[in-house]
Short mmCIF file of C-alpha atoms in Angstrom, two decimals:
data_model
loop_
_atom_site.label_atom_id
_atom_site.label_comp_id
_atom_site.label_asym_id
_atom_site.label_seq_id
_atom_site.Cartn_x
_atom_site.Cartn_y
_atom_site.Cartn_z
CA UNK A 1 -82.54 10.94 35.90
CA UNK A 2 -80.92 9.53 33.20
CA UNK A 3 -77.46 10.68 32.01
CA UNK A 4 -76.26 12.81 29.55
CA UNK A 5 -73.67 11.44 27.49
CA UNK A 6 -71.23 14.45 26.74
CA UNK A 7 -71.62 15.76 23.09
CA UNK A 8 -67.61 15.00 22.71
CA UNK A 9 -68.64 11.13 23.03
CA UNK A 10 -71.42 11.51 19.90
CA UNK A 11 -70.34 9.85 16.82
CA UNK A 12 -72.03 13.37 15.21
CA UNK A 13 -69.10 15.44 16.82
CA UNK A 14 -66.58 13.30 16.51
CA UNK A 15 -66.85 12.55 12.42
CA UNK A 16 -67.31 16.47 12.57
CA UNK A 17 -63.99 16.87 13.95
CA UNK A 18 -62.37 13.99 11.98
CA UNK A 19 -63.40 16.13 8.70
CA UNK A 20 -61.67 19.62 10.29
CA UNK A 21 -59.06 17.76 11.01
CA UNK A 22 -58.72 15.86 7.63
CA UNK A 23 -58.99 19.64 5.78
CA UNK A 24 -56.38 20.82 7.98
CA UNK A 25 -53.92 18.15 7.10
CA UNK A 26 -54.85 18.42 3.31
CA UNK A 27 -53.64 21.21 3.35
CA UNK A 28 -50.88 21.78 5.90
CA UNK A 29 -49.27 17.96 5.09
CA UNK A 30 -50.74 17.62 1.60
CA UNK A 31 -47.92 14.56 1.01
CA UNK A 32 -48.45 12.91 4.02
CA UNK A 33 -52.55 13.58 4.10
CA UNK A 34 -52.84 11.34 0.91
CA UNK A 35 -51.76 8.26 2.50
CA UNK A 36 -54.75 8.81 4.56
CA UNK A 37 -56.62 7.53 2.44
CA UNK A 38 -56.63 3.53 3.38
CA UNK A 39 -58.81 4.26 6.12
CA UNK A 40 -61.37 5.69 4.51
CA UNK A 41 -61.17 2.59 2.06
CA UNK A 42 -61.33 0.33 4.43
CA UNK A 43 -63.59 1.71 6.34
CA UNK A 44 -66.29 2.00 3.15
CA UNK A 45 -65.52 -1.47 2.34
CA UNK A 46 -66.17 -3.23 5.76
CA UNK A 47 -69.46 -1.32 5.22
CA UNK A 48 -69.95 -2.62 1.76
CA UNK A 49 -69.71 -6.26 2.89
CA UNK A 50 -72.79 -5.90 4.83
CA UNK A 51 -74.76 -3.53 2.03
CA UNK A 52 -75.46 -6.61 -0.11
CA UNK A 53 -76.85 -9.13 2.51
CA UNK A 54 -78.95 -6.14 4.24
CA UNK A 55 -81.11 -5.31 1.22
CA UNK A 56 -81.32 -8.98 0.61
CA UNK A 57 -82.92 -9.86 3.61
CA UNK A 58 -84.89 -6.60 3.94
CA UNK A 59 -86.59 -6.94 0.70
CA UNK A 60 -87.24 -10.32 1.09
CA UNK A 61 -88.94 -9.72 4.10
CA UNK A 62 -90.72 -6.59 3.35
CA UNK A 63 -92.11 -8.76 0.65
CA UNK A 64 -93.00 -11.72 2.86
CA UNK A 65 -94.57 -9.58 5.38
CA UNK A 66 -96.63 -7.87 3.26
CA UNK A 67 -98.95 -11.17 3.06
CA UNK A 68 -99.99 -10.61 -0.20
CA UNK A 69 -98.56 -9.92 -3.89
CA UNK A 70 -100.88 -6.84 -4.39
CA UNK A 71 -99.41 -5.49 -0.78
CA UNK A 72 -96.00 -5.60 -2.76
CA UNK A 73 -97.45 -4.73 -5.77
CA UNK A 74 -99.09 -1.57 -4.34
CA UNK A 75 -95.87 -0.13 -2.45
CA UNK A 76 -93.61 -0.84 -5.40
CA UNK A 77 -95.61 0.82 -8.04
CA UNK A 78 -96.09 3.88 -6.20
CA UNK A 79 -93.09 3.77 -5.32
CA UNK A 80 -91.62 3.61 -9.11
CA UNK A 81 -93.75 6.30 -9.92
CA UNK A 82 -92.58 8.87 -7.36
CA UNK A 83 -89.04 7.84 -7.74
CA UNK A 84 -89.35 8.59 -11.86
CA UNK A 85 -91.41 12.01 -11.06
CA UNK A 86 -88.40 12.94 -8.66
CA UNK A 87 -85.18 12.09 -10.87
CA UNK A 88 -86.82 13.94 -13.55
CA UNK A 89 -87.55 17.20 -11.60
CA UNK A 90 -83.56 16.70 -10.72
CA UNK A 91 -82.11 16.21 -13.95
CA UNK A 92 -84.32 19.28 -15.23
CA UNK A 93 -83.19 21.29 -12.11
CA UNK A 94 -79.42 20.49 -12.90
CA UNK A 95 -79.79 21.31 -16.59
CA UNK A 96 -81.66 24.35 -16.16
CA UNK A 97 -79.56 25.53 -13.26
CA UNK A 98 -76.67 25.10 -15.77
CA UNK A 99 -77.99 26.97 -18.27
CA UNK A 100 -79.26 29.86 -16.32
CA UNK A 101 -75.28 29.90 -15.21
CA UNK A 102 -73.48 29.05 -18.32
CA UNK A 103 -71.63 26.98 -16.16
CA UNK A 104 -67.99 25.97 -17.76
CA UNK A 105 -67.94 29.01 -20.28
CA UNK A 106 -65.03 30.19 -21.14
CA UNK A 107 -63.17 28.08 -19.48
CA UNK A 108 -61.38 26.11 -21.85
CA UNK A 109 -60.21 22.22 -22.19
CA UNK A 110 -56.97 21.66 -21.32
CA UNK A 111 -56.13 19.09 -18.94
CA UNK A 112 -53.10 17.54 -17.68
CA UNK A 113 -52.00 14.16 -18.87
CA UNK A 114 -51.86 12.70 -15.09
CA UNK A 115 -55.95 13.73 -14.62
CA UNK A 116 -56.75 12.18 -17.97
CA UNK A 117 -54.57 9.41 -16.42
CA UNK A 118 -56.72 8.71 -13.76
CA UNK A 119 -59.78 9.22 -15.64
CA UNK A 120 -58.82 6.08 -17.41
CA UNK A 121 -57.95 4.36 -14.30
CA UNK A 122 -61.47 4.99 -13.14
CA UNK A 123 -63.67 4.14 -15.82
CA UNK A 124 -61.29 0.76 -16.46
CA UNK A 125 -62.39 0.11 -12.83
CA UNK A 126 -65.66 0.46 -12.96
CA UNK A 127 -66.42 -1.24 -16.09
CA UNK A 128 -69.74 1.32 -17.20
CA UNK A 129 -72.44 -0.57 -19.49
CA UNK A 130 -71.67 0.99 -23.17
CA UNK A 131 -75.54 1.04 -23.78
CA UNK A 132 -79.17 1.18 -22.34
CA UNK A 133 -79.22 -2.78 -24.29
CA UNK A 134 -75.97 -3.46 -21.85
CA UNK A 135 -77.18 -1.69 -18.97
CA UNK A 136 -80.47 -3.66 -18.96
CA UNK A 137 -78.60 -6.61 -19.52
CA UNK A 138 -76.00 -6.73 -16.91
CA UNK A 139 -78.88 -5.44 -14.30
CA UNK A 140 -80.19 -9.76 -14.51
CA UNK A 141 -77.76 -12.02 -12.80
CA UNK A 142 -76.61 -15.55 -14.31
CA UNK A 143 -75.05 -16.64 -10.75
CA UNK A 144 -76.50 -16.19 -7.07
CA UNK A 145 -73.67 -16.09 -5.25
CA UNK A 146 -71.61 -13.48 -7.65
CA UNK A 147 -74.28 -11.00 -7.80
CA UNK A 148 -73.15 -10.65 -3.91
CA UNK A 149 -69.50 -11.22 -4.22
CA UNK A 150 -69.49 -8.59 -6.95
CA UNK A 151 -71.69 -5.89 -5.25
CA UNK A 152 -73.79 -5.19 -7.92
CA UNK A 153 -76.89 -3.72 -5.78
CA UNK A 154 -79.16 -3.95 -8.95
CA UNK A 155 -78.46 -8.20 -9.57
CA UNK A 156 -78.90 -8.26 -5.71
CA UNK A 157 -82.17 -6.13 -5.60
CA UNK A 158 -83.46 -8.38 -8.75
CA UNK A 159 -82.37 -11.70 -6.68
CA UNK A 160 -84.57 -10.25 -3.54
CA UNK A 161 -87.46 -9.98 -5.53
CA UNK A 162 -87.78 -12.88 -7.19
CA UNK A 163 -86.89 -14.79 -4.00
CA UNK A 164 -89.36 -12.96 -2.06
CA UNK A 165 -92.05 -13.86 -4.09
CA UNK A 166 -91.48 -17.36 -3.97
CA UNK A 167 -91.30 -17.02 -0.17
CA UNK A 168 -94.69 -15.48 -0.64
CA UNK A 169 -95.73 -18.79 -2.84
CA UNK A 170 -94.91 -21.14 0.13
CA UNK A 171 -97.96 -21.75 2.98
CA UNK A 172 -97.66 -19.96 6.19
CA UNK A 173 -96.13 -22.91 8.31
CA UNK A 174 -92.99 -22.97 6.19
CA UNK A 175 -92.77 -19.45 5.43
CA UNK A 176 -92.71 -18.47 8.96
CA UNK A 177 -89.92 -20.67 9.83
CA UNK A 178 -87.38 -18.88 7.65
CA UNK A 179 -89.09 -15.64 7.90
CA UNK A 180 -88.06 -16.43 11.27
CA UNK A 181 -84.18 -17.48 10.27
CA UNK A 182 -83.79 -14.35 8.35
CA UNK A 183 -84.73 -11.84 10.59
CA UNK A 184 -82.04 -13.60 13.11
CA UNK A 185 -79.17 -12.94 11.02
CA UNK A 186 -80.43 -9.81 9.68
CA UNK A 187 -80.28 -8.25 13.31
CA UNK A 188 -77.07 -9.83 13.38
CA UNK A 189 -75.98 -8.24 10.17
CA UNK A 190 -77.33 -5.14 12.37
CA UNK A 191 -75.10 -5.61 15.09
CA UNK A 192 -71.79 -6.04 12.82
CA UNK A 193 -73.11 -2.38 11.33
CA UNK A 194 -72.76 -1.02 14.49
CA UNK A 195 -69.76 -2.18 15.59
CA UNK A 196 -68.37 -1.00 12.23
CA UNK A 197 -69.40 2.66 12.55
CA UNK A 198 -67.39 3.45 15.75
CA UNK A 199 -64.84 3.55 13.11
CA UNK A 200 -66.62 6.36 11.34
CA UNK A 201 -64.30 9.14 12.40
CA UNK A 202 -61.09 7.55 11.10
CA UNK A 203 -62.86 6.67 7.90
CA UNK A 204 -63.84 10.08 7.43
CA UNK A 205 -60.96 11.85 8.43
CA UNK A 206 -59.00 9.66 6.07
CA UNK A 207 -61.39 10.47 3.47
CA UNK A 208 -61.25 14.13 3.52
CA UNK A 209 -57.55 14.49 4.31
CA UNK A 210 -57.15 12.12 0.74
CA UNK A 211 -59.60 14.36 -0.88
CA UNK A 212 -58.07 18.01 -0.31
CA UNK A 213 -54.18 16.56 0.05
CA UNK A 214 -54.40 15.51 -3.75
CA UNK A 215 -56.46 17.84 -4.93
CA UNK A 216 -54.90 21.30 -3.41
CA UNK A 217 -56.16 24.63 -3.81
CA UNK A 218 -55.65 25.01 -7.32
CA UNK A 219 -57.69 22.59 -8.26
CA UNK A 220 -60.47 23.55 -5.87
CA UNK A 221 -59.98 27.64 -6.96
CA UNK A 222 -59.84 26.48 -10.34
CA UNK A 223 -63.22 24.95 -10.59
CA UNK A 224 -64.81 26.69 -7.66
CA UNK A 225 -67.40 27.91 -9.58
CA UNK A 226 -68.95 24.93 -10.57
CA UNK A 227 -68.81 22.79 -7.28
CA UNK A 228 -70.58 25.59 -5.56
CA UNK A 229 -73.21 26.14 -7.82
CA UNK A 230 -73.68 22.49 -7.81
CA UNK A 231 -73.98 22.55 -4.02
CA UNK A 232 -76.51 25.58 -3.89
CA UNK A 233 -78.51 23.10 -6.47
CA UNK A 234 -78.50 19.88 -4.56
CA UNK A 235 -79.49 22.67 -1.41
CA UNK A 236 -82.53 24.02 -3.65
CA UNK A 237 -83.52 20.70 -4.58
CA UNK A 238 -83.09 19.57 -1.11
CA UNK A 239 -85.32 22.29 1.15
CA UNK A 240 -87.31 23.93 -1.93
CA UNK A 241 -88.61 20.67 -3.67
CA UNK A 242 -88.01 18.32 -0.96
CA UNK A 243 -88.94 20.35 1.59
CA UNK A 244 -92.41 21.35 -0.45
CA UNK A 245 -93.47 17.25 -0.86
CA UNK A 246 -92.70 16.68 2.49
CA UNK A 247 -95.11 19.43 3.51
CA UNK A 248 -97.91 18.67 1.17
CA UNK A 249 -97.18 14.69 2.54
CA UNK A 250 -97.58 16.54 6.39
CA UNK A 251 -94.23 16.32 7.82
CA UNK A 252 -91.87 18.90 8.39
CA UNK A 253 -88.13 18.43 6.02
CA UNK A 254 -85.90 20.15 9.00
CA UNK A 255 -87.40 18.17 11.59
CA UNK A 256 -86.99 14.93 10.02
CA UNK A 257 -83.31 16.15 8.71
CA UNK A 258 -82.60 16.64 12.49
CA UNK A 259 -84.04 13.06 13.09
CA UNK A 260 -81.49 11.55 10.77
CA UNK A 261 -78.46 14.20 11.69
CA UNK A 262 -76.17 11.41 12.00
CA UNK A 263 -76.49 9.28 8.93
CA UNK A 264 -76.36 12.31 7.21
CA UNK A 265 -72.89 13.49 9.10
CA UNK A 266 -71.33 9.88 7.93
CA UNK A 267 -72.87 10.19 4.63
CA UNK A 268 -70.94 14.05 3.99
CA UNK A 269 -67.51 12.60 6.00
CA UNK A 270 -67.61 9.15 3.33
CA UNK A 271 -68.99 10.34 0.53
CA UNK A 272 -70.88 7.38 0.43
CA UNK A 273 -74.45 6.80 0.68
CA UNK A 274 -74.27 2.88 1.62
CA UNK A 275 -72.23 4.13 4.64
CA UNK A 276 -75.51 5.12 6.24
CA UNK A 277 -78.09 2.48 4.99
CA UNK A 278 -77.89 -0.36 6.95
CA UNK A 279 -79.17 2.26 10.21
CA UNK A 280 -81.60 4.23 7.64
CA UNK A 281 -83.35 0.76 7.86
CA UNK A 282 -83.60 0.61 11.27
CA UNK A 283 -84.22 4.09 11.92
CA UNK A 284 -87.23 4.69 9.27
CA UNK A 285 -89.03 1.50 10.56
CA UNK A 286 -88.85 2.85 14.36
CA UNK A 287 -89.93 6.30 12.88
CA UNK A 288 -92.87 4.85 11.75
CA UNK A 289 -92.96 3.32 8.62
CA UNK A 290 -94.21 -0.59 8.19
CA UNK A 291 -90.97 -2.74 8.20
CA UNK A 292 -92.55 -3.53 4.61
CA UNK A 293 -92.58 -0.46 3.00
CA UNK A 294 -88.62 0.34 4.76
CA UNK A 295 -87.82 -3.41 2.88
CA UNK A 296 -89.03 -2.40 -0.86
CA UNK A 297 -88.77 1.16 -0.72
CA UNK A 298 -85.83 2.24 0.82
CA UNK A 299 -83.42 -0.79 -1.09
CA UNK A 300 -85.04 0.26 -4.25
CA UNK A 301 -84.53 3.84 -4.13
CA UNK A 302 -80.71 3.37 -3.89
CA UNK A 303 -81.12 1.81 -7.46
CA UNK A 304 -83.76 3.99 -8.75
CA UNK A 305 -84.10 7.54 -7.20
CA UNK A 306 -80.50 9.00 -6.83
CA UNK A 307 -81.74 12.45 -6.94
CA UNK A 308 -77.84 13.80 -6.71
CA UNK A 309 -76.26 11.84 -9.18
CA UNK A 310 -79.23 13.19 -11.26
CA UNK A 311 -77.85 16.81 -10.71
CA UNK A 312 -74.73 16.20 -11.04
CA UNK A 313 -74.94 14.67 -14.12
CA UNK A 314 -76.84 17.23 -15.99
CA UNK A 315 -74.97 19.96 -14.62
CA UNK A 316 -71.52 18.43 -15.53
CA UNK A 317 -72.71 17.46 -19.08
CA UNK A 318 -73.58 21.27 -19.62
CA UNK A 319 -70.09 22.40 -17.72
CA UNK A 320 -67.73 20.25 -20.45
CA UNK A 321 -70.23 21.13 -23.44
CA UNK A 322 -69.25 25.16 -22.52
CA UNK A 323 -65.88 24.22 -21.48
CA UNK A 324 -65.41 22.91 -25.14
CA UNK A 325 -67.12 25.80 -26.42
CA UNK A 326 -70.07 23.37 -27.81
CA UNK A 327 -73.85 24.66 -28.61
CA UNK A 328 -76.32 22.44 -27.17
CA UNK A 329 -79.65 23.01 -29.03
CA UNK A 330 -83.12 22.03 -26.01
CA UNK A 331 -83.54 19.64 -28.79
CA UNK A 332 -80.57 18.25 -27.92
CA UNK A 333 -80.25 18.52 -24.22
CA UNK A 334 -84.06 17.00 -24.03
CA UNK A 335 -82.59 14.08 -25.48
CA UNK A 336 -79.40 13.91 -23.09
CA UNK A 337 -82.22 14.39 -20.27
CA UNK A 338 -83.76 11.11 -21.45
CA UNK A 339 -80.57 9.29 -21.77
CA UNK A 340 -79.63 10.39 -18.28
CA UNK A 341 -83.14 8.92 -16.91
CA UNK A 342 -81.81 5.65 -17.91
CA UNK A 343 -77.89 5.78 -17.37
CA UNK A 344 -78.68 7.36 -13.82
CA UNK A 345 -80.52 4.09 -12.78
CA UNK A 346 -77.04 2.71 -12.97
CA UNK A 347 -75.38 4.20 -10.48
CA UNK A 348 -75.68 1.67 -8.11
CA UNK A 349 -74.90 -1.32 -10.34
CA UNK A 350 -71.18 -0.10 -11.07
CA UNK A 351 -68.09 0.41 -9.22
CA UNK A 352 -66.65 3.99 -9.31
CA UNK A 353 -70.51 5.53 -8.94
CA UNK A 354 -71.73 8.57 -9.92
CA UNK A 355 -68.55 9.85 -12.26
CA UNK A 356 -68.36 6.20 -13.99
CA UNK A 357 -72.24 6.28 -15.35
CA UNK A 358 -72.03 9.78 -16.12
CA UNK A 359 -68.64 9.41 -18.23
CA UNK A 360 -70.66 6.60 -20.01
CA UNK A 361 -73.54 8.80 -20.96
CA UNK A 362 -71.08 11.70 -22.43
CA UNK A 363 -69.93 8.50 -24.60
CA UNK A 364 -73.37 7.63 -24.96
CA UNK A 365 -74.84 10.95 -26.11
CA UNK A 366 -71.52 11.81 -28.43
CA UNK A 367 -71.49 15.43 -28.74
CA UNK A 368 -69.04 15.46 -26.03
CA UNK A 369 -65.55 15.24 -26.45
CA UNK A 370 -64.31 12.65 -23.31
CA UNK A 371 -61.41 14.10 -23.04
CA UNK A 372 -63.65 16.73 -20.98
CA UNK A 373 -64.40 14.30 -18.10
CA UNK A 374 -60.62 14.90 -16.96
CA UNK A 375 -62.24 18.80 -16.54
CA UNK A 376 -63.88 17.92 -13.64
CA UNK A 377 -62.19 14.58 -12.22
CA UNK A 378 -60.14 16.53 -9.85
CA UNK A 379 -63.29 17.94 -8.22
CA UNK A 380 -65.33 14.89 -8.48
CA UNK A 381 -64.55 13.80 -4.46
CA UNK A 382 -66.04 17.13 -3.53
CA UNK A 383 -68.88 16.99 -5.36
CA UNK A 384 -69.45 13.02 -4.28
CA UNK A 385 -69.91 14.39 -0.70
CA UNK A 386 -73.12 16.53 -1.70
CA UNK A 387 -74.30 13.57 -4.11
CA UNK A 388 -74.29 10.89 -1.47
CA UNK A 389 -75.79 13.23 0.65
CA UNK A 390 -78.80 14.04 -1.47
CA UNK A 391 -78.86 11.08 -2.52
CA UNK A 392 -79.44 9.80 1.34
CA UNK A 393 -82.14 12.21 2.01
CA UNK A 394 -83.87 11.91 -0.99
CA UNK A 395 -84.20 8.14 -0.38
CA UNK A 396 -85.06 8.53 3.00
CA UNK A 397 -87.87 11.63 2.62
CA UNK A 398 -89.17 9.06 -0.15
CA UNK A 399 -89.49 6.07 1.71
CA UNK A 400 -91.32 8.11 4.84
CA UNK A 401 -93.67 10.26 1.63
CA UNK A 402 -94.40 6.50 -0.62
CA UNK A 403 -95.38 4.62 3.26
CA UNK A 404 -97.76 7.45 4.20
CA UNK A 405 -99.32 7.52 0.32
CA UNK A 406 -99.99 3.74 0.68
CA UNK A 407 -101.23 3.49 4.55
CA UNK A 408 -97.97 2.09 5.76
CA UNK A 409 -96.88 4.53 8.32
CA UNK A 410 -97.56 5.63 11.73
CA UNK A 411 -97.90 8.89 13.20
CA UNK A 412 -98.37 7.79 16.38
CA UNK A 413 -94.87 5.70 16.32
CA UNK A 414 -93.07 8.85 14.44
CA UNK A 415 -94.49 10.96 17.73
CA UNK A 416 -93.15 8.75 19.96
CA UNK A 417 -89.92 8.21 18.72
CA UNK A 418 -88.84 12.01 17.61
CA UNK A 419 -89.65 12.86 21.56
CA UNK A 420 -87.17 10.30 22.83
CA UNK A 421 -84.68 12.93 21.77
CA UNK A 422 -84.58 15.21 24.83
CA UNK A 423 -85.87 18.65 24.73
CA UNK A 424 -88.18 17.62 21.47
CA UNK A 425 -91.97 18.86 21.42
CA UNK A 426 -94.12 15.62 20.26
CA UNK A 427 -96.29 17.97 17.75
CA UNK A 428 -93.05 19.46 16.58
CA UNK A 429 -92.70 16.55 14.01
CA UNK A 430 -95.64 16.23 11.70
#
C-alpha cells in the first residue's frame, strides 16, 4: 500500500498555518510583522517571472494544436461571450448588493494625509490608462521583448496570438519541430513553478503578517462593514451563480472547489491570482479539458473575466459615492456599469491590480471625488484576498464550462483523475 504523506507535510496545511501565524503577529508584533512583508514580495515576484512565458507558450500551443483557425476561432468566441455574460452578472451583483446595503452611508470622508499618501504612491506605480482610447492603446505592444520584461499580460496575450497563428500558417513538418521545442521548455517553466511554491508558506505568512501589522484593528473595525459584505458577495456570486452554471454545465461547484483546494489556499495566503496559474494549467488539462481549450481559455480569462475585481469595483464605487454623501441616479450607475465593463478588462495589464483600474474609473466616471479612494486603501489587502480568489475560480469553473460547450473535455479523464484522491467516489464528480 502506498503511503500516506502526513497532512502536516501538505503545502494546504502548511500555507494555512503560515496565515494564523501571520494574523497572530499582526497583531501581537504589529512593528516587527510589517517587515514581513519582503517575503511575500519576493515570493509573488519569482512567480511573476514565470507568468509571462507560461501563457506565451500555452496559447501558442493551444492554438497550434488546435489544427485549424476555426478550432481557435470556435473556443475563443465562446469563450468571449461567456466571459462578457459573467463580468456583467458581477458588476450588476456588486452594484445591486451595494445598493440594497447603502454601503458607505453615513460614514463620512475624512482620511488621513499618510493613506492619501500612499494612494498616490500606488496609482504613480501602476501607471492606470486615463481612457478606454489609452487603455485600448497600451493593450498592442511596439516591442517583443518589453511586453515580457514589463509584465503586461494583455501585450503578452496579444503577442501569443498573433504568433500562434503564424505557427498555424507554417506546414506540419516545420510546425512540429518547434511545437516540439516549446513544449520542452514549457515543462521546464513547469518544473521552476514547482520548485518555487515550496516557498508558499513564507510568502504567505509574510503577506498576511504585512497586511494586518499595518493595517491594525482600527482600520479593519472601521470599515468592517464593507469588507464583509463584499466577502458574502464574492461568496453569493461564487456558490449561487457559479455554482448554478456549473450545474446546468453537469458538474458539481464543491467537488471541483475540493479538486483545486490548493491553488485556491495559495491564491487567499498571496492575494494573488498568478500565484496559482502556472498549476491551474496543468491541473485543468489532467482534469479533462483539451490542452487547447486550457491554452486560450484559461490565459484569456485572466485578462477578460475577473469576476472579483468586477465586484469589487462596483461595490467600492457605490461605498465612496455614500461616503461623500453623493446621489447616484440608475441612469447614472448604468453608465458607471458600462465604464467598468471596459476598465475591468484592465486589470491584468497594470501594476498595482484591482485598486489601480478601479481608482482610474472613479477618475474616469467624475462624479467621484478621488480623494475617496484613500476611504478604502487601508482595507484594500483584505479585500485583494477574496478578489484573487474569485477571480481564480471563476477562471477556472470557466475554462472547465467553455471546453465542455465546445466538445473539448473529457469526462472520462475528469473521472479518473478526481478518484486518484483517496477516499473519492468516481460518480461523485460530474
Amino acid at each position: 500500500m502506498p503511503t500516506v504523506k502526513p497532512f502536516w507535510k501538505g503545502l494546504t496545511f502548511q500555507v494555512l498555518a503560515a496565515m494564523l501565524l501571520g494574523i497572530a503577529m499582526g497583531f501581537a508584533l504589529p512593528e516587527l510583522a510589517v517587515k514581513f512583508k519582503i517575503l511575500g514580495d519576493i515570493f509573488l515576484k519569482l512567480i511573476k517571472t514565470a507568468v509571462a512565458p507560461l501563457i506565451f507558450f500555452t496559447v501558442v500551443h493551444g492554438i497550434a494544436s488546435a489544427g485549424d483557425i476555426k478550432k481557435v476561432g470556435k473556443i475563443g468566441v465562446r469563450a468571449l461571450i461567456y466571459f462578457e455574460v459573467i463580468s456583467t452578472l458581477a458588476l450588476a451583483l456588486g452594484l445591486g448588493w451595494a445598493n440594497i446595503l447603502d454601503i458607505g452611508a453615513g460614514m463620512g470622508g475624512n482620511v488621513s494625509e499618510s493613506a492619501s499618501s500612499a494612494v498616490t504612491a500606488t496609482l504613480a506605480k501602476g501607471h492606470a490608462p486615463a481612457s478606454t482610447v489609452d487603455f485600448i492603446y497600451t493593450i498592442f505592444p511596439d516591442n517583443f521583448v518589453g511586453a515580457f520584461a514589463g509584465g503586461q499580460l494583455l501585450q503578452v496575450l496579444v503577442i501569443s496570438i498573433i504568433f500562434g497563428f503564424a505557427l498555424l500558417a507554417l506546414n506540419h513538418e516545420k510546425r512540429s519541430v518547434i511545437e516540439t521545442g516549446m513544449s520542452r521548455i514549457s515543462e521546464c517553466f513547469f518544473e521552476f513553478i514547482n520548485l518555487i511554491m515550496r516557498l508558499a508558506p513564507l510568502g504567505a505568512f509574510g503577506s498576511v503578517a504585512y497586511a494586518v501589522g499595518s493595517n491594525g484593528s482600527t482600520v479593519l473595525l472601521s470599515l468592517f462593514n464593507l469588507v464583509l459584505m463584499f466577502y458574502v458577495a464574492v461568496a453569493f456570486f461564487i456558490f449561487f451563480i457559479l455554482g448554478t452554471i456549473c450545474r446546468i454545465s453537469g458538474f458539481r461547484l464543491l467537488r471541483f472547489l475540493k479538486y483545486i483546494k490548493d491553488e485556491i489556499i495559495i491564491v487567499l495566503g498571496t492575494a494573488s491570482s498568478e500565484s496559482a496559474l502556472p498549476r491551474l494549467l496543468q491541473k485543468l488539462e489532467r482534469f479533462g479539458c483539451s490542452r487547447q481549450s486550457v491554452g486560450l481559455i484559461l490565459p484569456t480569462g485572466y485578462a477578460f473575466n475577473l469576476d472579483g475585481t468586477s465586484i469589487y469595483m462596483s461595490m467600492c464605487t457605490l461605498f465612496i459615492a455614500n461616503a461623500y454623501g453623493i446621489d447616484l441616479s440608475w441612469q447614472q450607475q448604468l453608465g458607471i456599469l458600462a465604464i467598468m465593463l471596459v476598465t475591468s478588462k484592465g486589470a491584468a495589464a497594470v501594476s498595482g491590480g484591482s485598486f489601480v483600474v478601479f481608482a482610474a474609473t472613479v477618475t474616469t466616471v467624475g462624479h467621484l471625488p478621488v480623494e475617496g479612494l484613500a476611504l478604502i486603501f487601508g482595507v484594500y489587502r483584505f479585500m485583494s484576498m477574496a478578489i484573487a480568489t474569485c477571480n481564480t475560480i471563476g477562471n477556472s469553473v470557466a475554462t472547465v464550462v467553455v471546453a465542455r460547450w465546445c466538445g473539448e473535455f473529457s469526462e472520462t479523464e475528469a473521472r479518473e483523475e478526481y478518484t486518484r484522491a483517496p477516499g473519492r467516489r468516481p460518480e461523485s464528480l460530474l
